[in-house]
Structure formats: C-alpha cells, structure tokens
Amino acid sequence: MRKYDISGTSYLDRLSEKNSQYINLIRKAERINRERGGAVSKEEGETYLEAARVCQEIRDENLSQRAVYTKWEMRRLECEERAEEIADIIAPVPPVPPAPPAEPMPTPEEAAPPTRKEPVKAASKPQKASAPVKAAETTQTDSGFTTKNAVKDVSAETIEKWYKPQPNHGFDDVVGMDALKERLINEAASIGWTRTDAVLQIAPLQSYLLYGPPGTGKTFIIEAFARELMEKHGFKFIQLNGGDIHASLVGVAEKTVNIAFQEAIDNAPCIFFIDEIEGVCVGRTQKAEGHEKRLTVAFLEGYGRLSASGKRVVFMGATNHPGQIDVAWMDRMKAKIRIPLSDEDSKEAYFARKCASLTLEDGFTFRDMAEATDNYSYRDLDSLWSTITAQMKQQAIETCRVYAADGIVDQEQTDIAASEALTTGKVRLSRALFHDTQKVLPPSDKTEIRQELEEFERSVRAGSGAQ
C-alpha cells in the first residue's frame, strides 16, 4: 500500500482527483455496456476492477474517518461483485464431463500373450489435465492439525496453539454481570436462524468489546460464552493475546494478525477472542511507532475481510485500556460494554459459593464480607480468599492433629479429622480472621485506571472518540 502525506490541501486535492477517477471509470463501464446492447464484456469487467482498486486507495487513506472509510469500502465491494458477476457470465464454470464408458473386458483369446515376440513399444505419456491452482498448500502438524495459512514466521504449530479446548466453566459459574450474561445467552440462542437473519439483513459477524479494570472477570465471562457456543452450536474457539502479538518481531506481528483473521474466516463458525486488544489495534497518534501503526492497519484490514466474508463469527475483544485503541475501529464497535467492579450482591454471591462447605462465626454473614470488600476486583477477592483458606487449613490441622503410637503425626487420620471439623463447623471462619487478612491484603490501587476509564467514556459521550 502506498504511503501518502495527508496533510493540508494535497490530501484534499488527491481525494478529489481519486473521486473523479472513480466516477469516470463507472461511467466508462456503463457506456461499454450500452454500446454492446446490454451484453457484458471482458472490458467492462476490467473497468469495474480498476474502479475497485481506486476505491481501495481512497479507503486506505481514510482509515481514521469512519464514515468515509465505510462508504468507499462498500463501493469497492460493489465494484468487485459486479466484476465477478461479469466474469461468471463470460466464462461460466464448465460442468464436469461424464466419465467415459468402461472398456469391455478382453476375452481369454484377446488376453492371451502373442505367439511370437513383438518389439515392445514405449508407452506414450498421458496428457495431464490442468489442475486448479491452489491458493495455498495445506500444512499438517504432528498432532494432525491442518491449516493452509502457515508461513515461514508463523508455523502451523503456532497456529494450532491459538485453538483452545472447551472451557470448563459456563454461565452458571459467573457471579454477577447478569445483564451481560442475559445478552450473551440471547446471542447464542439467536444462532442458526439463517433465513430469518437474511430477511432482516442481520450480519453474521457479531462483535463485542469488553473493557474495565483488571480482574473484573472479562476473560472469564468470554470463556463461559465460548463454552456455550462450542457446546450448543459446534463453534471453534480461537484466542490470542494482544500483548504477545505486539511484542513479536517487526513484520511478524502483522503476519500473525492477518493469518488469525483468515483462520477465523476459514473455520467458521467460530468465536475469535483477542485479549489485551489495545496491543494490536493501537491508536495511531503522533506518539505511536511506525510498526504499531502498521499493525493497526493490518488489524483493520483483517477485520474488514472478516466483516465482508459473510461468515458466522463472533469477535470478542477485552481491554483494560480502551482509550489506547484506534478510534477507527472503536467507532465501528456498537457493543462496547464496561465491566465494572463487582457490586455487593455479586460479592455476597461470590463468598456464598466459596463458603459452600464452611460455617461462619455466629453473627458474621456473607453480606458483611461483601460490604467489607469495597473496591475489590474478583482478582483481589481470589487473592484474599486463598490466603484465608490457607490459614483455616492450618487452624483445622492444629486443632485436629492425630498422633500415631510412635508419637509422629498420622497425616491421613489428621486429614480426616480436619476436613470433618471444617464441614461440621467445629472450625469456623471468624470475623477477626477475615479482617486481619484484609489488613495484609488490601485491594489493588485503581485510582489511575478509574480516571482513565472515566476520561474515555467522557470522550465517547462527547463524540470525539477515544484518542
């Protein structure tokens, strides 16, 4: 793709020139068609292809202008579709010829060897039928995984690792986020109504961007959604980490992104998830490096191919920093969903689930725990809970220690006694233990990320994007 200086009047002059070129090409194609009495021709098809190329050039100069980009992308697709229609009319795919009739079996006399020795003639080489040209060779790994998208720097083994097994947890394991769960459950239920979708012009590609502070459960609920789609609709699950892509060698990152989108297209229906997406679709500000801008262009082109493919793909992105994502893509995302810190009802449900086999000290409730953990993310809660349970384990073992005849602790019997003490309430979770642990493990500081997210949302409301 050519690089341009889009500053000042030179950009406007160039845009005007390209627009005139496009109009003239469309008029030329229409004139050719009229002169031939409505019959299509190779010349008309080539003119539409040239018009599509001009549309692409204009589109690529306006990646950050959502309305202009979309308009020229649609025109490019229309020109290419018209050229393909003309090509199909001019040179339709020939039908497969019927197989030649089988030759009759020779009689015993015919099959018998000749009585006298004849010189053996060299067999003439049969003419090979021209085989269709393959777009790419299929590569297979030792495990049997195949792909036609592997290249030197992105091997089939690397691509295979992007495909994830069905997650072990589902929506029932997600605490809180009820509105989002309902939305995703409805999205899964809406799959399979292809004729109805076609009448209503509902696009097969559905995209979601989940953003919020670290540890709020963004990845967890996406994996639960993936399980739903894999279990009920036979989807595949492709997952990449934006940070890993961004850290790749210069040039390899762009290849990786292009190949990942092509894998999603080739293996639909699938759910395609990029975590830390701000590392892939980087905002093209003055501070952005050249390789970051090239990576963003590769991402936008891949996403555009995915959208135009008409394949059933659910694209999911997750980020802690939505303000760092390129505005051109953010403007196209209608489903931008903030995942906040868990509320008290969600944390109460979280502790109730964690304490399912335990007993609390009299007067100490799950609601007390929820109210005491303000500003805690689920990641903070997991860290807090793992420390609490480690201390309760030690307390139960010390309380229920059983010694063998030789004076050494009998681990098996002590284990039995300790587990019974926890389940029967002999050893309980006390308010003091909970609060003492909190003093050691306060929540992570979220001041900076909250300010960042609030600034992002203000910019969105103001219509200025996230840059």
PDB file of C-alpha atoms in Angstrom, residues 63-163:
ATOM      1  CA  LEU A  63      -8.738   4.654   7.993  1.00  0.00           C
ATOM      2  CA  SER A  64      -9.462   7.105  10.815  1.00  0.00           C
ATOM      3  CA  GLN A  65     -12.552   8.613   9.128  1.00  0.00           C
ATOM      4  CA  ARG A  66     -15.284   6.084   9.868  1.00  0.00           C
ATOM      5  CA  ALA A  67     -17.978   7.429   7.532  1.00  0.00           C
ATOM      6  CA  VAL A  68     -15.615   7.966   4.582  1.00  0.00           C
ATOM      7  CA  TYR A  69     -13.899   4.608   5.119  1.00  0.00           C
ATOM      8  CA  THR A  70     -17.218   2.727   5.236  1.00  0.00           C
ATOM      9  CA  LYS A  71     -18.576   4.478   2.126  1.00  0.00           C
ATOM     10  CA  TRP A  72     -15.564   3.599  -0.031  1.00  0.00           C
ATOM     11  CA  GLU A  73     -15.329   0.076   1.331  1.00  0.00           C
ATOM     12  CA  MET A  74     -18.950  -0.512   0.286  1.00  0.00           C
ATOM     13  CA  ARG A  75     -18.244   0.918  -3.166  1.00  0.00           C
ATOM     14  CA  ARG A  76     -15.172  -1.301  -3.504  1.00  0.00           C
ATOM     15  CA  LEU A  77     -17.222  -4.389  -2.673  1.00  0.00           C
ATOM     16  CA  GLU A  78     -19.953  -3.390  -5.130  1.00  0.00           C
ATOM     17  CA  CYS A  79     -17.415  -2.964  -7.949  1.00  0.00           C
ATOM     18  CA  GLU A  80     -15.752  -6.308  -7.181  1.00  0.00           C
ATOM     19  CA  GLU A  81     -19.108  -8.089  -7.026  1.00  0.00           C
ATOM     20  CA  ARG A  82     -20.110  -6.623 -10.409  1.00  0.00           C
ATOM     21  CA  ALA A  83     -16.788  -7.707 -11.926  1.00  0.00           C
ATOM     22  CA  GLU A  84     -17.270 -11.235 -10.565  1.00  0.00           C
ATOM     23  CA  GLU A  85     -20.808 -11.400 -11.990  1.00  0.00           C
ATOM     24  CA  ILE A  86     -19.485 -10.382 -15.398  1.00  0.00           C
ATOM     25  CA  ALA A  87     -16.684 -12.969 -15.191  1.00  0.00           C
ATOM     26  CA  ASP A  88     -19.187 -15.712 -14.351  1.00  0.00           C
ATOM     27  CA  ILE A  89     -21.341 -14.762 -17.351  1.00  0.00           C
ATOM     28  CA  ILE A  90     -18.417 -14.560 -19.785  1.00  0.00           C
ATOM     29  CA  ALA A  91     -16.641 -17.699 -18.599  1.00  0.00           C
ATOM     30  CA  PRO A  92     -19.009 -19.800 -16.508  1.00  0.00           C
ATOM     31  CA  VAL A  93     -17.589 -22.781 -14.685  1.00  0.00           C
ATOM     32  CA  PRO A  94     -17.886 -25.686 -17.135  1.00  0.00           C
ATOM     33  CA  PRO A  95     -19.874 -28.707 -15.993  1.00  0.00           C
ATOM     34  CA  VAL A  96     -17.906 -31.793 -15.040  1.00  0.00           C
ATOM     35  CA  PRO A  97     -17.848 -34.070 -18.134  1.00  0.00           C
ATOM     36  CA  PRO A  98     -19.297 -37.534 -17.660  1.00  0.00           C
ATOM     37  CA  ALA A  99     -16.832 -40.331 -17.136  1.00  0.00           C
ATOM     38  CA  PRO A 100     -16.008 -42.277 -20.343  1.00  0.00           C
ATOM     39  CA  PRO A 101     -17.709 -45.664 -20.604  1.00  0.00           C
ATOM     40  CA  ALA A 102     -15.673 -48.519 -19.278  1.00  0.00           C
ATOM     41  CA  GLU A 103     -13.913 -50.589 -21.912  1.00  0.00           C
ATOM     42  CA  PRO A 104     -15.205 -54.170 -22.235  1.00  0.00           C
ATOM     43  CA  MET A 105     -13.163 -56.866 -20.604  1.00  0.00           C
ATOM     44  CA  PRO A 106     -10.944 -58.729 -23.103  1.00  0.00           C
ATOM     45  CA  THR A 107     -11.823 -62.294 -23.973  1.00  0.00           C
ATOM     46  CA  PRO A 108      -9.381 -65.054 -22.994  1.00  0.00           C
ATOM     47  CA  GLU A 109      -8.151 -65.148 -26.588  1.00  0.00           C
ATOM     48  CA  GLU A 110      -7.552 -61.399 -26.622  1.00  0.00           C
ATOM     49  CA  ALA A 111      -5.836 -61.526 -23.259  1.00  0.00           C
ATOM     50  CA  ALA A 112      -3.513 -64.366 -24.248  1.00  0.00           C
ATOM     51  CA  PRO A 113       0.116 -63.382 -24.940  1.00  0.00           C
ATOM     52  CA  PRO A 114       1.176 -63.272 -28.563  1.00  0.00           C
ATOM     53  CA  THR A 115       2.737 -66.430 -30.034  1.00  0.00           C
ATOM     54  CA  ARG A 116       5.696 -64.562 -31.442  1.00  0.00           C
ATOM     55  CA  LYS A 117       7.810 -61.988 -29.730  1.00  0.00           C
ATOM     56  CA  GLU A 118       6.960 -58.437 -30.759  1.00  0.00           C
ATOM     57  CA  PRO A 119       9.193 -55.463 -30.018  1.00  0.00           C
ATOM     58  CA  VAL A 120       7.939 -53.602 -27.019  1.00  0.00           C
ATOM     59  CA  LYS A 121       6.829 -50.068 -27.833  1.00  0.00           C
ATOM     60  CA  ALA A 122       7.435 -47.279 -25.375  1.00  0.00           C
ATOM     61  CA  ALA A 123       4.176 -46.214 -23.794  1.00  0.00           C
ATOM     62  CA  SER A 124       3.219 -42.695 -24.657  1.00  0.00           C
ATOM     63  CA  LYS A 125       2.866 -40.350 -21.701  1.00  0.00           C
ATOM     64  CA  PRO A 126      -0.770 -39.477 -20.999  1.00  0.00           C
ATOM     65  CA  GLN A 127      -1.514 -35.785 -21.168  1.00  0.00           C
ATOM     66  CA  LYS A 128      -2.144 -34.384 -17.686  1.00  0.00           C
ATOM     67  CA  ALA A 129      -5.347 -32.462 -17.177  1.00  0.00           C
ATOM     68  CA  SER A 130      -4.724 -28.954 -15.952  1.00  0.00           C
ATOM     69  CA  ALA A 131      -5.371 -28.921 -12.195  1.00  0.00           C
ATOM     70  CA  PRO A 132      -6.865 -25.895 -10.488  1.00  0.00           C
ATOM     71  CA  VAL A 133      -4.277 -23.643  -8.913  1.00  0.00           C
ATOM     72  CA  LYS A 134      -4.313 -23.942  -5.142  1.00  0.00           C
ATOM     73  CA  ALA A 135      -4.362 -20.770  -3.098  1.00  0.00           C
ATOM     74  CA  ALA A 136      -2.011 -22.256  -0.541  1.00  0.00           C
ATOM     75  CA  GLU A 137      -0.627 -25.616   0.459  1.00  0.00           C
ATOM     76  CA  THR A 138      -2.059 -27.348   3.473  1.00  0.00           C
ATOM     77  CA  THR A 139       0.353 -27.895   6.340  1.00  0.00           C
ATOM     78  CA  GLN A 140      -0.176 -30.590   8.949  1.00  0.00           C
ATOM     79  CA  THR A 141       1.338 -30.816  12.424  1.00  0.00           C
ATOM     80  CA  ASP A 142       2.376 -33.996  14.200  1.00  0.00           C
ATOM     81  CA  SER A 143      -0.925 -33.980  16.103  1.00  0.00           C
ATOM     82  CA  GLY A 144      -2.949 -33.944  12.878  1.00  0.00           C
ATOM     83  CA  PHE A 145      -3.925 -30.246  12.908  1.00  0.00           C
ATOM     84  CA  THR A 146      -4.070 -28.773   9.401  1.00  0.00           C
ATOM     85  CA  THR A 147      -4.020 -25.222   8.068  1.00  0.00           C
ATOM     86  CA  LYS A 148      -3.434 -23.581   4.722  1.00  0.00           C
ATOM     87  CA  ASN A 149      -2.290 -20.298   6.289  1.00  0.00           C
ATOM     88  CA  ALA A 150       1.080 -21.250   7.748  1.00  0.00           C
ATOM     89  CA  VAL A 151       4.109 -19.254   6.592  1.00  0.00           C
ATOM     90  CA  LYS A 152       7.782 -19.197   7.478  1.00  0.00           C
ATOM     91  CA  ASP A 153       7.458 -16.935  10.534  1.00  0.00           C
ATOM     92  CA  VAL A 154       4.057 -18.245  11.699  1.00  0.00           C
ATOM     93  CA  SER A 155       4.182 -22.038  11.692  1.00  0.00           C
ATOM     94  CA  ALA A 156       1.294 -24.480  11.749  1.00  0.00           C
ATOM     95  CA  GLU A 157       2.334 -25.426  15.296  1.00  0.00           C
ATOM     96  CA  THR A 158       1.958 -21.784  16.364  1.00  0.00           C
ATOM     97  CA  ILE A 159      -1.466 -21.514  14.725  1.00  0.00           C
ATOM     98  CA  GLU A 160      -2.584 -24.739  16.378  1.00  0.00           C
ATOM     99  CA  LYS A 161      -1.945 -23.200  19.808  1.00  0.00           C
ATOM    100  CA  TRP A 162      -4.497 -20.465  19.065  1.00  0.00           C
ATOM    101  CA  TYR A 163      -7.287 -23.046  19.096  1.00  0.00           C
TER     102      TYR A 163
END
